[in-house]
Amino acid sequence: MRNTAEKTLLKHYQRLGTEEVSNKAADDVVTIADTESEIMLAEGLAKILPEAAIVGEEAAHADPAIFERLSDKLCWIIDPLDGTNNYAVGKPPFGILLALAQGGETVAGWIYDPLSRRLCTAHRGQGAWVNGEKLAATGSGKDVPIAAISLVFVDKAKRAALMEHIAPHYTLVDIPRCAAEQYPRIALGQNDVSLFEKTLAWDHAAGVLFLNEAGGKAARPDGSAYRVDRHLEPGLIGAASPRLFDELAERLARMPS
């Protein structure tokens, strides 16, 4: 991951030409760095576990049939450049997200910040680590919990309901538009909870495992586990503790639909 970041992401950072950035979808861009990073990561991962399928964000965007590999016996999941919208305008945060899934369940995850060189790792049942030191999530400790609520993909009616019924219970902070930054913020005590609408595998597989292994809780609002082979379903809560998760989940359940 570090080698790929140096040879692709950092090479192009704040040096992109207009022809090296294109619109992938509404409010979503892709850069030459995304493409180069994914190719390099996929080639390296294929050497580590040749038997594992590979699902990369850009490859899946070009060929949706690749999504079917998420339920394979073994599958690498790659977000070659998370936070592309930030990266494209020359500002942080951005990062690389990698996960290894087995039969639709994440068993290992890595989150790398190329600028700070922070590496977050998690293996199922073995805990979470930051730069080699074991991590235990504690939350911010604030009387009013700190929340980052993503409204980017929420429809107008639900956005209004969230702001009326959920927001008053929290101190709201801006979302980083980068899951590779948001999950560490929760696990490291900067934020207490976060609410996501879109839950694509490359954005959330590594972060969900990392937060859960750190002692926090990331799951669907009804408490069910996040699975990468059901990543098109909306709604996901990340929280620094099970108690904070339950409080937000209960408020969401009472919110008028």
PDB file of N, CA and C in Angstrom, residues 4-24 28-41 58-59 79-85 87-89 94 96:
ATOM      1  N   THR A   4       2.544   1.642  -3.406  1.00  0.00           N
ATOM      2  CA  THR A   4       1.566   2.107  -4.399  1.00  0.00           C
ATOM      3  C   THR A   4       1.253   3.584  -4.207  1.00  0.00           C
ATOM      4  N   ALA A   5       1.060   3.984  -2.953  1.00  0.00           N
ATOM      5  CA  ALA A   5       0.744   5.391  -2.675  1.00  0.00           C
ATOM      6  C   ALA A   5       1.858   6.309  -3.162  1.00  0.00           C
ATOM      7  N   GLU A   6       3.093   5.916  -2.918  1.00  0.00           N
ATOM      8  CA  GLU A   6       4.221   6.761  -3.324  1.00  0.00           C
ATOM      9  C   GLU A   6       4.340   6.859  -4.844  1.00  0.00           C
ATOM     10  N   LYS A   7       4.091   5.736  -5.517  1.00  0.00           N
ATOM     11  CA  LYS A   7       4.301   5.706  -6.965  1.00  0.00           C
ATOM     12  C   LYS A   7       3.106   6.199  -7.774  1.00  0.00           C
ATOM     13  N   THR A   8       1.941   6.316  -7.141  1.00  0.00           N
ATOM     14  CA  THR A   8       0.754   6.764  -7.877  1.00  0.00           C
ATOM     15  C   THR A   8       0.116   7.985  -7.223  1.00  0.00           C
ATOM     16  N   LEU A   9      -0.409   7.817  -6.013  1.00  0.00           N
ATOM     17  CA  LEU A   9      -1.169   8.908  -5.386  1.00  0.00           C
ATOM     18  C   LEU A   9      -0.300  10.126  -5.095  1.00  0.00           C
ATOM     19  N   LEU A  10       0.826   9.920  -4.456  1.00  0.00           N
ATOM     20  CA  LEU A  10       1.676  11.058  -4.115  1.00  0.00           C
ATOM     21  C   LEU A  10       2.349  11.646  -5.355  1.00  0.00           C
ATOM     22  N   LYS A  11       2.579  10.825  -6.340  1.00  0.00           N
ATOM     23  CA  LYS A  11       3.186  11.312  -7.577  1.00  0.00           C
ATOM     24  C   LYS A  11       2.295  12.343  -8.267  1.00  0.00           C
ATOM     25  N   HIS A  12       0.990  12.104  -8.240  1.00  0.00           N
ATOM     26  CA  HIS A  12       0.060  13.002  -8.936  1.00  0.00           C
ATOM     27  C   HIS A  12      -0.566  14.060  -8.026  1.00  0.00           C
ATOM     28  N   TYR A  13      -0.389  13.928  -6.710  1.00  0.00           N
ATOM     29  CA  TYR A  13      -1.079  14.815  -5.776  1.00  0.00           C
ATOM     30  C   TYR A  13      -0.683  16.274  -6.010  1.00  0.00           C
ATOM     31  N   GLN A  14      -1.705  17.109  -6.179  1.00  0.00           N
ATOM     32  CA  GLN A  14      -1.564  18.550  -6.432  1.00  0.00           C
ATOM     33  C   GLN A  14      -0.823  18.834  -7.742  1.00  0.00           C
ATOM     34  N   ARG A  15      -0.789  17.826  -8.635  1.00  0.00           N
ATOM     35  CA  ARG A  15      -0.143  18.002  -9.940  1.00  0.00           C
ATOM     36  C   ARG A  15      -1.043  17.548 -11.085  1.00  0.00           C
ATOM     37  N   LEU A  16      -2.308  17.313 -10.820  1.00  0.00           N
ATOM     38  CA  LEU A  16      -3.213  16.782 -11.836  1.00  0.00           C
ATOM     39  C   LEU A  16      -3.507  17.813 -12.912  1.00  0.00           C
ATOM     40  N   GLY A  17      -3.447  17.375 -14.169  1.00  0.00           N
ATOM     41  CA  GLY A  17      -3.892  18.209 -15.279  1.00  0.00           C
ATOM     42  C   GLY A  17      -5.383  18.018 -15.488  1.00  0.00           C
ATOM     43  N   THR A  18      -6.018  18.945 -16.150  1.00  0.00           N
ATOM     44  CA  THR A  18      -7.466  18.856 -16.355  1.00  0.00           C
ATOM     45  C   THR A  18      -7.849  17.590 -17.110  1.00  0.00           C
ATOM     46  N   GLU A  19      -6.979  17.123 -17.986  1.00  0.00           N
ATOM     47  CA  GLU A  19      -7.275  15.921 -18.760  1.00  0.00           C
ATOM     48  C   GLU A  19      -7.118  14.648 -17.919  1.00  0.00           C
ATOM     49  N   GLU A  20      -6.604  14.773 -16.696  1.00  0.00           N
ATOM     50  CA  GLU A  20      -6.391  13.615 -15.828  1.00  0.00           C
ATOM     51  C   GLU A  20      -7.487  13.456 -14.782  1.00  0.00           C
ATOM     52  N   VAL A  21      -8.531  14.271 -14.880  1.00  0.00           N
ATOM     53  CA  VAL A  21      -9.690  14.196 -13.990  1.00  0.00           C
ATOM     54  C   VAL A  21     -10.943  14.159 -14.847  1.00  0.00           C
ATOM     55  N   SER A  22     -11.838  13.211 -14.576  1.00  0.00           N
ATOM     56  CA  SER A  22     -13.072  13.118 -15.350  1.00  0.00           C
ATOM     57  C   SER A  22     -14.237  12.791 -14.429  1.00  0.00           C
ATOM     58  N   ASN A  23     -15.439  13.106 -14.873  1.00  0.00           N
ATOM     59  CA  ASN A  23     -16.642  12.827 -14.098  1.00  0.00           C
ATOM     60  C   ASN A  23     -17.039  11.366 -14.283  1.00  0.00           C
ATOM     61  N   LYS A  24     -17.203  10.665 -13.165  1.00  0.00           N
ATOM     62  CA  LYS A  24     -17.630   9.272 -13.208  1.00  0.00           C
ATOM     63  C   LYS A  24     -19.137   9.161 -13.034  1.00  0.00           C
ATOM     64  N   ASP A  28     -19.213  12.938  -8.480  1.00  0.00           N
ATOM     65  CA  ASP A  28     -18.173  11.924  -8.278  1.00  0.00           C
ATOM     66  C   ASP A  28     -17.201  11.980  -9.444  1.00  0.00           C
ATOM     67  N   VAL A  29     -15.924  12.033  -9.119  1.00  0.00           N
ATOM     68  CA  VAL A  29     -14.904  12.116 -10.163  1.00  0.00           C
ATOM     69  C   VAL A  29     -13.928  10.950 -10.033  1.00  0.00           C
ATOM     70  N   VAL A  30     -13.170  10.739 -11.105  1.00  0.00           N
ATOM     71  CA  VAL A  30     -12.107   9.747 -11.099  1.00  0.00           C
ATOM     72  C   VAL A  30     -10.870  10.391 -11.701  1.00  0.00           C
ATOM     73  N   THR A  31      -9.698  10.022 -11.198  1.00  0.00           N
ATOM     74  CA  THR A  31      -8.454  10.609 -11.687  1.00  0.00           C
ATOM     75  C   THR A  31      -7.528   9.514 -12.199  1.00  0.00           C
ATOM     76  N   ILE A  32      -6.482   9.937 -12.854  1.00  0.00           N
ATOM     77  CA  ILE A  32      -5.480   8.997 -13.330  1.00  0.00           C
ATOM     78  C   ILE A  32      -4.848   8.246 -12.151  1.00  0.00           C
ATOM     79  N   ALA A  33      -4.802   8.887 -10.991  1.00  0.00           N
ATOM     80  CA  ALA A  33      -4.229   8.245  -9.810  1.00  0.00           C
ATOM     81  C   ALA A  33      -5.080   7.070  -9.350  1.00  0.00           C
ATOM     82  N   ASP A  34      -6.424   7.203  -9.410  1.00  0.00           N
ATOM     83  CA  ASP A  34      -7.304   6.082  -9.058  1.00  0.00           C
ATOM     84  C   ASP A  34      -6.967   4.861  -9.903  1.00  0.00           C
ATOM     85  N   THR A  35      -6.888   5.099 -11.198  1.00  0.00           N
ATOM     86  CA  THR A  35      -6.662   3.994 -12.140  1.00  0.00           C
ATOM     87  C   THR A  35      -5.303   3.339 -11.937  1.00  0.00           C
ATOM     88  N   GLU A  36      -4.267   4.159 -11.837  1.00  0.00           N
ATOM     89  CA  GLU A  36      -2.924   3.606 -11.671  1.00  0.00           C
ATOM     90  C   GLU A  36      -2.790   2.864 -10.344  1.00  0.00           C
ATOM     91  N   SER A  37      -3.368   3.411  -9.297  1.00  0.00           N
ATOM     92  CA  SER A  37      -3.294   2.779  -7.986  1.00  0.00           C
ATOM     93  C   SER A  37      -3.996   1.423  -7.989  1.00  0.00           C
ATOM     94  N   GLU A  38      -5.179   1.354  -8.592  1.00  0.00           N
ATOM     95  CA  GLU A  38      -5.918   0.092  -8.602  1.00  0.00           C
ATOM     96  C   GLU A  38      -5.168  -0.989  -9.373  1.00  0.00           C
ATOM     97  N   ILE A  39      -4.592  -0.629 -10.506  1.00  0.00           N
ATOM     98  CA  ILE A  39      -3.833  -1.604 -11.294  1.00  0.00           C
ATOM     99  C   ILE A  39      -2.655  -2.141 -10.490  1.00  0.00           C
ATOM    100  N   MET A  40      -1.940  -1.258  -9.843  1.00  0.00           N
ATOM    101  CA  MET A  40      -0.752  -1.668  -9.083  1.00  0.00           C
ATOM    102  C   MET A  40      -1.129  -2.526  -7.879  1.00  0.00           C
ATOM    103  N   LEU A  41      -2.180  -2.140  -7.166  1.00  0.00           N
ATOM    104  CA  LEU A  41      -2.629  -2.916  -6.016  1.00  0.00           C
ATOM    105  C   LEU A  41      -3.125  -4.294  -6.434  1.00  0.00           C
ATOM    106  N   GLU A  58     -12.830   0.822  -9.505  1.00  0.00           N
ATOM    107  CA  GLU A  58     -12.885   1.294 -10.888  1.00  0.00           C
ATOM    108  C   GLU A  58     -13.223   0.162 -11.853  1.00  0.00           C
ATOM    109  N   ALA A  59     -12.711  -1.030 -11.596  1.00  0.00           N
ATOM    110  CA  ALA A  59     -13.041  -2.171 -12.452  1.00  0.00           C
ATOM    111  C   ALA A  59     -14.523  -2.500 -12.355  1.00  0.00           C
ATOM    112  N   ASP A  79     -10.281  -0.116  -2.670  1.00  0.00           N
ATOM    113  CA  ASP A  79     -10.583   1.281  -2.988  1.00  0.00           C
ATOM    114  C   ASP A  79      -9.228   1.948  -3.189  1.00  0.00           C
ATOM    115  N   PRO A  80      -8.831   2.149  -4.443  1.00  0.00           N
ATOM    116  CA  PRO A  80      -7.465   2.599  -4.727  1.00  0.00           C
ATOM    117  C   PRO A  80      -7.190   4.034  -4.321  1.00  0.00           C
ATOM    118  N   LEU A  81      -8.264   4.826  -4.206  1.00  0.00           N
ATOM    119  CA  LEU A  81      -8.131   6.219  -3.779  1.00  0.00           C
ATOM    120  C   LEU A  81      -9.465   6.651  -3.195  1.00  0.00           C
ATOM    121  N   ASP A  82      -9.590   6.531  -1.901  1.00  0.00           N
ATOM    122  CA  ASP A  82     -10.803   6.957  -1.218  1.00  0.00           C
ATOM    123  C   ASP A  82     -10.671   8.444  -0.911  1.00  0.00           C
ATOM    124  N   GLY A  83     -11.752   9.186  -1.141  1.00  0.00           N
ATOM    125  CA  GLY A  83     -11.683  10.637  -0.991  1.00  0.00           C
ATOM    126  C   GLY A  83     -11.213  11.313  -2.268  1.00  0.00           C
ATOM    127  N   THR A  84     -11.594  10.738  -3.412  1.00  0.00           N
ATOM    128  CA  THR A  84     -11.119  11.270  -4.697  1.00  0.00           C
ATOM    129  C   THR A  84     -11.523  12.723  -4.909  1.00  0.00           C
ATOM    130  N   ASN A  85     -12.719  13.095  -4.470  1.00  0.00           N
ATOM    131  CA  ASN A  85     -13.161  14.483  -4.660  1.00  0.00           C
ATOM    132  C   ASN A  85     -12.228  15.458  -3.937  1.00  0.00           C
ATOM    133  N   TYR A  87      -8.985  14.745  -3.164  1.00  0.00           N
ATOM    134  CA  TYR A  87      -7.695  14.597  -3.846  1.00  0.00           C
ATOM    135  C   TYR A  87      -7.661  15.411  -5.143  1.00  0.00           C
ATOM    136  N   ALA A  88      -8.761  15.390  -5.873  1.00  0.00           N
ATOM    137  CA  ALA A  88      -8.805  16.049  -7.186  1.00  0.00           C
ATOM    138  C   ALA A  88      -8.632  17.555  -7.097  1.00  0.00           C
ATOM    139  N   VAL A  89      -8.988  18.138  -5.947  1.00  0.00           N
ATOM    140  CA  VAL A  89      -8.802  19.582  -5.770  1.00  0.00           C
ATOM    141  C   VAL A  89      -7.574  19.880  -4.908  1.00  0.00           C
ATOM    142  N   PHE A  94      -7.480  11.807   2.090  1.00  0.00           N
ATOM    143  CA  PHE A  94      -7.680  10.739   1.113  1.00  0.00           C
ATOM    144  C   PHE A  94      -6.851   9.555   1.569  1.00  0.00           C
ATOM    145  N   ILE A  96      -6.101   4.883   1.005  1.00  0.00           N
ATOM    146  CA  ILE A  96      -6.312   3.592   0.348  1.00  0.00           C
ATOM    147  C   ILE A  96      -7.020   2.678   1.337  1.00  0.00           C
TER     148      ILE A  96
END
